[in-house]
PDB file of C-alpha atoms and ligand atoms in Angstrom:
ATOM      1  CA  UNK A   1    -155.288 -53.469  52.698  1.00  0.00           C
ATOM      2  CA  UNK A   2    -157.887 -50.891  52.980  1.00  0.00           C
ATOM      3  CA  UNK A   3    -159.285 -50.873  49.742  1.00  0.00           C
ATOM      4  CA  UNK A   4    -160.042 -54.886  50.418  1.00  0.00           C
ATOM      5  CA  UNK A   5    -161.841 -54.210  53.816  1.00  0.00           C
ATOM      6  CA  UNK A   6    -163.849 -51.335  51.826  1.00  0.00           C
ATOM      7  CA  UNK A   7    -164.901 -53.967  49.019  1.00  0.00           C
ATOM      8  CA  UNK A   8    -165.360 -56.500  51.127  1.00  0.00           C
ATOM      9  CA  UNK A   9    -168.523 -54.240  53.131  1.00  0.00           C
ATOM     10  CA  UNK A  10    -169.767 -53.159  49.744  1.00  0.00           C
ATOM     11  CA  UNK A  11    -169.769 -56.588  48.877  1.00  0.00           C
ATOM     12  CA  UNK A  12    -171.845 -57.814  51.529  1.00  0.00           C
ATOM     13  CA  UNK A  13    -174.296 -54.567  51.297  1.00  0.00           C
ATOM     14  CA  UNK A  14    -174.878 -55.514  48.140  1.00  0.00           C
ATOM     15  CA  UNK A  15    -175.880 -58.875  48.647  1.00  0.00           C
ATOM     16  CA  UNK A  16    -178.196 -57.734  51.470  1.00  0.00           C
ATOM     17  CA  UNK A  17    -179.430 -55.193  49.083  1.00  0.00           C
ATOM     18  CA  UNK A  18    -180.199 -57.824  46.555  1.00  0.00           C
ATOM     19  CA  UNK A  19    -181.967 -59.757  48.890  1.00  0.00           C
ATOM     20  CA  UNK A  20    -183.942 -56.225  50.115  1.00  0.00           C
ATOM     21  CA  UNK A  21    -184.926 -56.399  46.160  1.00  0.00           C
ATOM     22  CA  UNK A  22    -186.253 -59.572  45.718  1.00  0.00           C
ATOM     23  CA  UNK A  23    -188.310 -59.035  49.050  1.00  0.00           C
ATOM     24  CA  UNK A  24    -189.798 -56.041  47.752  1.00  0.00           C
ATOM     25  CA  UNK A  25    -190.344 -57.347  44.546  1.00  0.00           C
ATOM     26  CA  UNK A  26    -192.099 -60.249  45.637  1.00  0.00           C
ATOM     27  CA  UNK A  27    -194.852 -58.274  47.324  1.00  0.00           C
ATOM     28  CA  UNK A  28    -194.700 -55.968  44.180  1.00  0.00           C
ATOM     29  CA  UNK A  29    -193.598 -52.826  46.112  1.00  0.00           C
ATOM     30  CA  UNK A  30    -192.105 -49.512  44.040  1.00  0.00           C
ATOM     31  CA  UNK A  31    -189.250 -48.893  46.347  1.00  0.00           C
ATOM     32  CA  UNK A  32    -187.851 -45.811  45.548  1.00  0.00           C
ATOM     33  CA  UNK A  33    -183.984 -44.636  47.375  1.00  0.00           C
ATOM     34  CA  UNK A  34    -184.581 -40.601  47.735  1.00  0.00           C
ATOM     35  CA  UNK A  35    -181.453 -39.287  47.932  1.00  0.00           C
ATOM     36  CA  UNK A  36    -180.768 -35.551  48.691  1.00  0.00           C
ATOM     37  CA  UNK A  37    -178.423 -32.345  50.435  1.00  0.00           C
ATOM     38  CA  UNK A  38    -180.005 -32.195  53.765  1.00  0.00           C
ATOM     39  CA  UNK A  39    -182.836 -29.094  53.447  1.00  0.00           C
ATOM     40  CA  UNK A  40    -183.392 -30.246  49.596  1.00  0.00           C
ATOM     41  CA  UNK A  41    -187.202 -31.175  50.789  1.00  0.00           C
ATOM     42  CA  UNK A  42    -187.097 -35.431  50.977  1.00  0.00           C
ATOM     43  CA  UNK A  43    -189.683 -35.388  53.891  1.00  0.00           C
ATOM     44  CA  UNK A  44    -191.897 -32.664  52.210  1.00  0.00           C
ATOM     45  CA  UNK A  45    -191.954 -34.162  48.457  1.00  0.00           C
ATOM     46  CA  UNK A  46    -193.097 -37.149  50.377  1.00  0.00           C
ATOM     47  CA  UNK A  47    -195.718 -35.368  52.588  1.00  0.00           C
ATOM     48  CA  UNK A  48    -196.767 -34.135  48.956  1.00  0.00           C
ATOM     49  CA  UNK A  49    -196.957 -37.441  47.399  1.00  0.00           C
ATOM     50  CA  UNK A  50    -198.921 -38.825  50.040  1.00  0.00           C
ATOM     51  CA  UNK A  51    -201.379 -36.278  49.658  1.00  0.00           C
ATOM     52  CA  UNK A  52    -201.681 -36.528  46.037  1.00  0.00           C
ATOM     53  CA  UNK A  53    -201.308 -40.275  45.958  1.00  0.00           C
ATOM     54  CA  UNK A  54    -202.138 -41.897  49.218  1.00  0.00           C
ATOM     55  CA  UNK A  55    -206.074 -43.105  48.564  1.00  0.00           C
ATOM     56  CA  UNK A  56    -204.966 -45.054  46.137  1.00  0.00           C
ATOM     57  CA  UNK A  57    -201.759 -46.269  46.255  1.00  0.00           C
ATOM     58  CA  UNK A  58    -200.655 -47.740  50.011  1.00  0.00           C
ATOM     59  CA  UNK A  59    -197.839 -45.820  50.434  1.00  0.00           C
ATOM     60  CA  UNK A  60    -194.819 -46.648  53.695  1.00  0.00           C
ATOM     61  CA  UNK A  61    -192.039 -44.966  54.181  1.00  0.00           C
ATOM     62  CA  UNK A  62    -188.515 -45.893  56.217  1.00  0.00           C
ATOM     63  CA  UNK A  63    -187.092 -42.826  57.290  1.00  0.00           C
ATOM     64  CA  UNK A  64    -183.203 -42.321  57.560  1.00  0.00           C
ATOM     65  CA  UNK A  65    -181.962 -39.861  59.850  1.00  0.00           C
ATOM     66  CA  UNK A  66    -178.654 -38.980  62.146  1.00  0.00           C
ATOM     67  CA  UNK A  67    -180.867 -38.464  64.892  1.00  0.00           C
ATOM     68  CA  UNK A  68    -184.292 -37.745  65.591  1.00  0.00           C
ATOM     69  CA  UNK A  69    -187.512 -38.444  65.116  1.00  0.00           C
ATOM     70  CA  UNK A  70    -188.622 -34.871  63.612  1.00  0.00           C
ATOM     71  CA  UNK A  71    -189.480 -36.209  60.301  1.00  0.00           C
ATOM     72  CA  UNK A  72    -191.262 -39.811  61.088  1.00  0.00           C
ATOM     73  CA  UNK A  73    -192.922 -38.147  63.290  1.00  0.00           C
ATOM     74  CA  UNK A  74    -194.448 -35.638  60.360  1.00  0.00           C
ATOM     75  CA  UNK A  75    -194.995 -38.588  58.355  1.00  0.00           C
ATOM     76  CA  UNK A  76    -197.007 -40.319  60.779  1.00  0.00           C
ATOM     77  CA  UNK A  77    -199.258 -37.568  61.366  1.00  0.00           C
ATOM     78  CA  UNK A  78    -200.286 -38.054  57.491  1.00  0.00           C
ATOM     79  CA  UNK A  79    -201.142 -41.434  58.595  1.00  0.00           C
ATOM     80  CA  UNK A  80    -198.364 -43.529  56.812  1.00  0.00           C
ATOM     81  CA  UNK A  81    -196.771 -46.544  57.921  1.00  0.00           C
ATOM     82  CA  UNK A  82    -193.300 -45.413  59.409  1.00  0.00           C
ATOM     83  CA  UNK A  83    -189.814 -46.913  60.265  1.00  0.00           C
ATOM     84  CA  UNK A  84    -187.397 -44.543  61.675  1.00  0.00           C
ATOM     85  CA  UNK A  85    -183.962 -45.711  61.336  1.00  0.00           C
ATOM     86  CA  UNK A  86    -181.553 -43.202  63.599  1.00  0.00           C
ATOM     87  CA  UNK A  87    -177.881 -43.986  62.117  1.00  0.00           C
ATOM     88  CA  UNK A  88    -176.483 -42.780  64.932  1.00  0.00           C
ATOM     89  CA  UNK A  89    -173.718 -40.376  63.571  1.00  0.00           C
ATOM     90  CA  UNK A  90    -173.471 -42.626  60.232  1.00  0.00           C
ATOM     91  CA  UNK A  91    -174.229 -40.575  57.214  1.00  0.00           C
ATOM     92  CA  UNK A  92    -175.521 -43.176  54.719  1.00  0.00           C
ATOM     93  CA  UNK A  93    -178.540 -45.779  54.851  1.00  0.00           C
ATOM     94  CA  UNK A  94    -177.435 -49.101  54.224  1.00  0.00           C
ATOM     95  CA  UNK A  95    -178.709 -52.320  53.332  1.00  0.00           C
ATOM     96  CA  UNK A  96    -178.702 -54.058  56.432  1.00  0.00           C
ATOM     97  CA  UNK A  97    -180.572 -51.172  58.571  1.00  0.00           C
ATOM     98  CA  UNK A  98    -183.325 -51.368  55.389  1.00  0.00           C
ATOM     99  CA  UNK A  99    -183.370 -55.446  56.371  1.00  0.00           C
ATOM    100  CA  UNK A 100    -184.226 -54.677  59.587  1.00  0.00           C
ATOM    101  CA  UNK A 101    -186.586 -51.658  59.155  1.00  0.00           C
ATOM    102  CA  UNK A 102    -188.716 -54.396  56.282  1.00  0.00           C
ATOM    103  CA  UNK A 103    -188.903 -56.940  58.878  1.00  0.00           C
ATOM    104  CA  UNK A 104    -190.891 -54.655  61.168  1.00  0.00           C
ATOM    105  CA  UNK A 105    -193.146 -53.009  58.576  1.00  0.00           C
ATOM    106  CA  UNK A 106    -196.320 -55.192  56.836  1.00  0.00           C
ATOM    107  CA  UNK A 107    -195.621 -55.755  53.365  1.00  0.00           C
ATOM    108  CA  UNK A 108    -198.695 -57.207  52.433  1.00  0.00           C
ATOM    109  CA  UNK A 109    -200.315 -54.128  52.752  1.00  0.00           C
ATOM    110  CA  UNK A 110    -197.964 -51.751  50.535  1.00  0.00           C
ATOM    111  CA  UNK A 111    -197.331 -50.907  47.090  1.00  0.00           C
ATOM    112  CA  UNK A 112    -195.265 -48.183  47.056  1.00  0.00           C
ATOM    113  CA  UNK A 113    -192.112 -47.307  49.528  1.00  0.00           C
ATOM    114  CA  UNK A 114    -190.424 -44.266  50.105  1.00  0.00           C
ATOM    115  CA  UNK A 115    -186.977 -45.127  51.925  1.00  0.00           C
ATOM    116  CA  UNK A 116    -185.207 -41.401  52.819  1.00  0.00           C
ATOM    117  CA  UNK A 117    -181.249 -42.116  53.056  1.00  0.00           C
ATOM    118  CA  UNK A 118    -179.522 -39.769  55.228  1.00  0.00           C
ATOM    119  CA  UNK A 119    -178.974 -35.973  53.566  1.00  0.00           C
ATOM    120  CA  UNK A 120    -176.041 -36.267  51.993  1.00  0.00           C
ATOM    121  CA  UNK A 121    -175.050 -36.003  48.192  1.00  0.00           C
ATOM    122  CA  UNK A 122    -171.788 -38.045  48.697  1.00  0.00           C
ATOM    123  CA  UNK A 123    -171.450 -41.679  50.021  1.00  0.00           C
ATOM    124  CA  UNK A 124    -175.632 -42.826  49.776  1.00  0.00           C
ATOM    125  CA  UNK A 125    -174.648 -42.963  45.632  1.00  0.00           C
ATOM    126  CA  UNK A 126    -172.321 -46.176  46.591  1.00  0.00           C
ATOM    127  CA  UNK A 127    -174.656 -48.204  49.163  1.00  0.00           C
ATOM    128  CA  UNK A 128    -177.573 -49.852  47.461  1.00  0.00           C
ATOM    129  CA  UNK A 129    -180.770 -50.340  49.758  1.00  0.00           C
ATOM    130  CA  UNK A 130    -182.521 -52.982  47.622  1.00  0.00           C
ATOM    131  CA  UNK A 131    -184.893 -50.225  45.579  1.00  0.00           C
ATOM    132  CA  UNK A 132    -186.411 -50.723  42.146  1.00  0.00           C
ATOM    133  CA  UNK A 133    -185.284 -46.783  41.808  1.00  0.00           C
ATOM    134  CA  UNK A 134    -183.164 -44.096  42.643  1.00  0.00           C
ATOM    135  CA  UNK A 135    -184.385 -40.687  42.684  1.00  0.00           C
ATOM    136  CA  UNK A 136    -182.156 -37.486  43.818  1.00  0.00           C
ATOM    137  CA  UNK A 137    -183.854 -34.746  44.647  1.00  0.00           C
ATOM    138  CA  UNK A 138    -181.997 -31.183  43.604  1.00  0.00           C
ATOM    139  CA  UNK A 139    -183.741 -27.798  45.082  1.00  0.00           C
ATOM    140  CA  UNK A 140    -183.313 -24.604  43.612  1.00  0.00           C
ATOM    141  CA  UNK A 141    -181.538 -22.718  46.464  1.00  0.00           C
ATOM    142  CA  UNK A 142    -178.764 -25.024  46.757  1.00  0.00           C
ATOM    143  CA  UNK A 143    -177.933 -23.634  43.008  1.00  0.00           C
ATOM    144  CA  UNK A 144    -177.486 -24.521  39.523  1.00  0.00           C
ATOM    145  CA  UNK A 145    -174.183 -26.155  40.316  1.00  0.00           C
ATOM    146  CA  UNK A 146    -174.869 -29.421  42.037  1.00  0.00           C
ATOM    147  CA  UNK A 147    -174.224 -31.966  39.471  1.00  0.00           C
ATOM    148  CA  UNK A 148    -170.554 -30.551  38.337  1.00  0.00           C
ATOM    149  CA  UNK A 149    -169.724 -31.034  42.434  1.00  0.00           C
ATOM    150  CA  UNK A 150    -171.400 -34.412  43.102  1.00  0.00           C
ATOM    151  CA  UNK A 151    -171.820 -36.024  40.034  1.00  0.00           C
ATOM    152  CA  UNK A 152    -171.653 -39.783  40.760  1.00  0.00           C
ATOM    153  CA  UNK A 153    -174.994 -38.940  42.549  1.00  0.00           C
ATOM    154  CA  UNK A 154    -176.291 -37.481  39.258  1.00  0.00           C
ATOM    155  CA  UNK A 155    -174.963 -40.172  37.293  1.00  0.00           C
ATOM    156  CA  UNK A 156    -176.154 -43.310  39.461  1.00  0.00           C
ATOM    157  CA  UNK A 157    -180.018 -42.240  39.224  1.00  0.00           C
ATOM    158  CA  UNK A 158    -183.469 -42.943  37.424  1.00  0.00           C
ATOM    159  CA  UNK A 159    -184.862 -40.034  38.370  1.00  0.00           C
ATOM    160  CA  UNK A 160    -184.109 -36.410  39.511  1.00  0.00           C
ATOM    161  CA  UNK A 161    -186.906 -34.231  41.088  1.00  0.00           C
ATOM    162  CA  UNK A 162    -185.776 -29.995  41.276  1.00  0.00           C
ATOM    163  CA  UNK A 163    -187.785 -28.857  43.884  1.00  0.00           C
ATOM    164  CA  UNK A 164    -188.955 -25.204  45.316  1.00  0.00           C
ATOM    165  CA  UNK A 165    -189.399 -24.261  41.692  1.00  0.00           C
ATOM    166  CA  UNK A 166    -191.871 -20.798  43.447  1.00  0.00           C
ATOM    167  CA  UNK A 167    -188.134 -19.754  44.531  1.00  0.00           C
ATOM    168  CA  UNK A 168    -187.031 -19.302  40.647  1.00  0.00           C
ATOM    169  CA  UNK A 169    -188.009 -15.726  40.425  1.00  0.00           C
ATOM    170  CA  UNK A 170    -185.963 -14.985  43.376  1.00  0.00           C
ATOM    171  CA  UNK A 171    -182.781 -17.080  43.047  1.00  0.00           C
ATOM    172  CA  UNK A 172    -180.244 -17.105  40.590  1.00  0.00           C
ATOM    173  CA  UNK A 173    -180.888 -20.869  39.151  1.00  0.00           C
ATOM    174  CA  UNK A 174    -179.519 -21.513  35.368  1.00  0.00           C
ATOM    175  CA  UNK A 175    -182.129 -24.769  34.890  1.00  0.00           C
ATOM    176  CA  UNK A 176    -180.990 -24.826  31.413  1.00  0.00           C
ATOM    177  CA  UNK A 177    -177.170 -25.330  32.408  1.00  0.00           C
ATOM    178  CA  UNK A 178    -178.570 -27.721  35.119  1.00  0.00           C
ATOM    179  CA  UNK A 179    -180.327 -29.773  32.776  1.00  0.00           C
ATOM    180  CA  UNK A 180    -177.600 -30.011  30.025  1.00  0.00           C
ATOM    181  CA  UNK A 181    -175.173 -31.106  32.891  1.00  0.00           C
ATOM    182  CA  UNK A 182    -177.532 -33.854  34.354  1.00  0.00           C
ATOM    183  CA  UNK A 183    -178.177 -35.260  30.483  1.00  0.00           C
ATOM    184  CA  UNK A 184    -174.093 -35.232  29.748  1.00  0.00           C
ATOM    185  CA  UNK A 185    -173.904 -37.164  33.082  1.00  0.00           C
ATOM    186  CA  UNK A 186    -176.836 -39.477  32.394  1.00  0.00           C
ATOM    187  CA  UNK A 187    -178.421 -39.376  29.540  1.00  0.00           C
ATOM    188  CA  UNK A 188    -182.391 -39.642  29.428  1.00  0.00           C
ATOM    189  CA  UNK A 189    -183.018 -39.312  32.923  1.00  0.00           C
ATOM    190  CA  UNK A 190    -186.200 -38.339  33.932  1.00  0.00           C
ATOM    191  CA  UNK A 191    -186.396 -34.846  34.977  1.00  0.00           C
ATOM    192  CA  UNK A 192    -189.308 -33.473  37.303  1.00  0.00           C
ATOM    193  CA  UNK A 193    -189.846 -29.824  37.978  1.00  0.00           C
ATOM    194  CA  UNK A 194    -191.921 -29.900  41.216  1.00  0.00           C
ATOM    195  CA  UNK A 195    -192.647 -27.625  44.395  1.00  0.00           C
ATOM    196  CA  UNK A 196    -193.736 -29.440  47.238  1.00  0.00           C
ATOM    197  CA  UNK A 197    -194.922 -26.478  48.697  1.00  0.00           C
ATOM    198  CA  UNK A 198    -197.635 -25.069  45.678  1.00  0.00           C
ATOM    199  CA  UNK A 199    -197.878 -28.478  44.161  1.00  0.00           C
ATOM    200  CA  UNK A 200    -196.685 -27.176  40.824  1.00  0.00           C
ATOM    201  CA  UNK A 201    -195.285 -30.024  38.622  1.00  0.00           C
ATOM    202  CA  UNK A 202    -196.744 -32.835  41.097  1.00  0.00           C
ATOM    203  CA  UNK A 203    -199.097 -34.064  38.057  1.00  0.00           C
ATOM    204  CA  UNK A 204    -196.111 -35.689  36.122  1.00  0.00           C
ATOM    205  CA  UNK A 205    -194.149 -37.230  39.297  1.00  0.00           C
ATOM    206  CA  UNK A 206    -197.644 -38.749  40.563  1.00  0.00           C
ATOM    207  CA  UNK A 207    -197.939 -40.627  37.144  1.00  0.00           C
ATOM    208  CA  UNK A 208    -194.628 -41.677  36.637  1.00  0.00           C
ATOM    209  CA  UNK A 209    -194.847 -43.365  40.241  1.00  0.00           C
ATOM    210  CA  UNK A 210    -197.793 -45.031  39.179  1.00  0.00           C
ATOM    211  CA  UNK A 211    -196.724 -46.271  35.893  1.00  0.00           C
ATOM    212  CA  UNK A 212    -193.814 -47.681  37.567  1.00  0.00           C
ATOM    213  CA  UNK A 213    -195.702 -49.385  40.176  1.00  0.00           C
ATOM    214  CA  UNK A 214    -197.802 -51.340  37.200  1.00  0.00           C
ATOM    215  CA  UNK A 215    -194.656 -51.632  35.229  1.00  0.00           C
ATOM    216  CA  UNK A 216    -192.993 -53.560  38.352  1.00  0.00           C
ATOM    217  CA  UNK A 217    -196.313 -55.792  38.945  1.00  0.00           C
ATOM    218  CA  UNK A 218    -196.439 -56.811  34.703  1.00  0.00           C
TER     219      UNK A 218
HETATM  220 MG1   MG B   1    -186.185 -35.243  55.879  1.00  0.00          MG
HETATM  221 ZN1   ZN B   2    -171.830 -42.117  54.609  1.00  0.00          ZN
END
C-alpha cells in the first residue's frame, strides 16, 4: 500500500516537472537543479556566477530553503530576480512549489535559472523540478567520501562542481579517489574544480553554462 501512495506522488511530480520543462524550454531558459549538503556553498557558487556571468547572461534564481530568507535575501542584494520558496520543515524542492515560484517570476526576461533545492544529499536526487540539468555541488571539507555514502545523488547528475578547493592544503581530501568514484558511478560527468571564494576554476563552469545555454536555444 505504501509503495503505491509513494509512486503515485512521484508520478504526479513528474508530470508537473515535465510541464516545468517545457515552460522553461519554451522561453529558452538553462535551468539548472543545484543540489548540495547544507554548508557545501549553493548560495555562494551562485553569488560567484552572477558576478562572473550576470552582464551578459540574465540570470534568476528560485531559492529553496526550510526557513528563512537569509539567502534570497543575499541574492537580491546582487540584483537578481528572486523567488524564495520556504518548505516549511520539508527537505526537498518539488515540482509543484517550482510551478508556483515560475508563475511569479518574468520569463521573458531570463536565460539562465538557478533553482537551489533544499541542502540535502538524499531525497532532492528522486524529485525532478523541470531543469535542463542537474548539478551537485561537493566541497572539500565535507571529505573525499561523499559519493560512496550518497551515491544516487552522484549518479543522477550532469554536472558536479567541488568547491573550497583554497581549503586543499589544509584538509585531508583524496580528489583522485573522489574522482575515480564519481566516474565508476557516472561515467563522463563533468567535473569542475572551483572556489567560490578566490574564483579559482570559475573560467571553465562560466563556459560550460554558456555553451549550454546556446546548446538549449539551437
Ligand atoms: Mg544556500
Ligand atoms: Zn525530502
Amino acid at each position: 500500500m505504501k509503495i503505491t501512495v509513494l509512486k503515485n506522488i512521484l508520478d504526479a511530480n513528474l508530470q508537473t516537472a515535465e510541464r516545468n520543462q517545457r515552460l522553461l524550454e519554451s522561453h529558452g531558459i538553462l535551468a539548472i537543479n543545484i543540489m548540495a549538503s547544507p554548508g557545501a556553498g549553493k548560495t555562494s557558487l551562485i553569488l560567484k556566477t552572477i558576478e562572473g556571468l550576470g552582464k551578459e547572461v540574465a540570470i534568476g534564481v528560485i531559492e529553496g530553503d526550510i526557513a528563512s530568507t537569509v539567502d534570497a535575501d543575499r541574492i537580491s542584494q546582487a540584483g537578481v530576480p528572486v523567488v524564495q520558496i520556504n518548505t516549511g520543515g520539508g527537505c526537498h524542492l518539488d515540482a509543484n512549489m517550482v510551478a508556483n515560484a515560475l508563475d511569479t517570476m518574468d520569463l521573458k526576461k531570463m536565460d539562465l535559472l538557478f533553482i537551489e533545492n533544499v541542502g540535502n544529499l538524499v531525497c532532492p536526487a528522486g524529485f525532478k523540478l523541470g531543469e535542463q540539468k542537474r548539478v551537485v555541488l561537493a566541497s572539500i571539507p565535507e571529505g573525499d567520501d561523499k559519493p560512496h555514502k550518497y551515491p544516487s545523488m552522484f549518479s543522477q547528475t550532469e554536472a558536479i562542481v567541488i568547491n573550497k578547493t583554497d581549503l586543499l592544503p589544509y584538509l585531508e581530501f583524496d580528489m583522485k579517489d573522489f574522482k575515480s568514484t564519481v566516474n565508476s558511478l557516472n561515467h563522463g560527468v563533468r567535473l569542475f574544480e572551483v572556489s567560490a571564494k578566490t574564483g579559482h576554476g570559475f573560467d571553465a563552469w562560466l563556459s560550460w553554462l554558456k555553451e549550454e545555454i546556446k546548446l538549449l536555444r539551437k
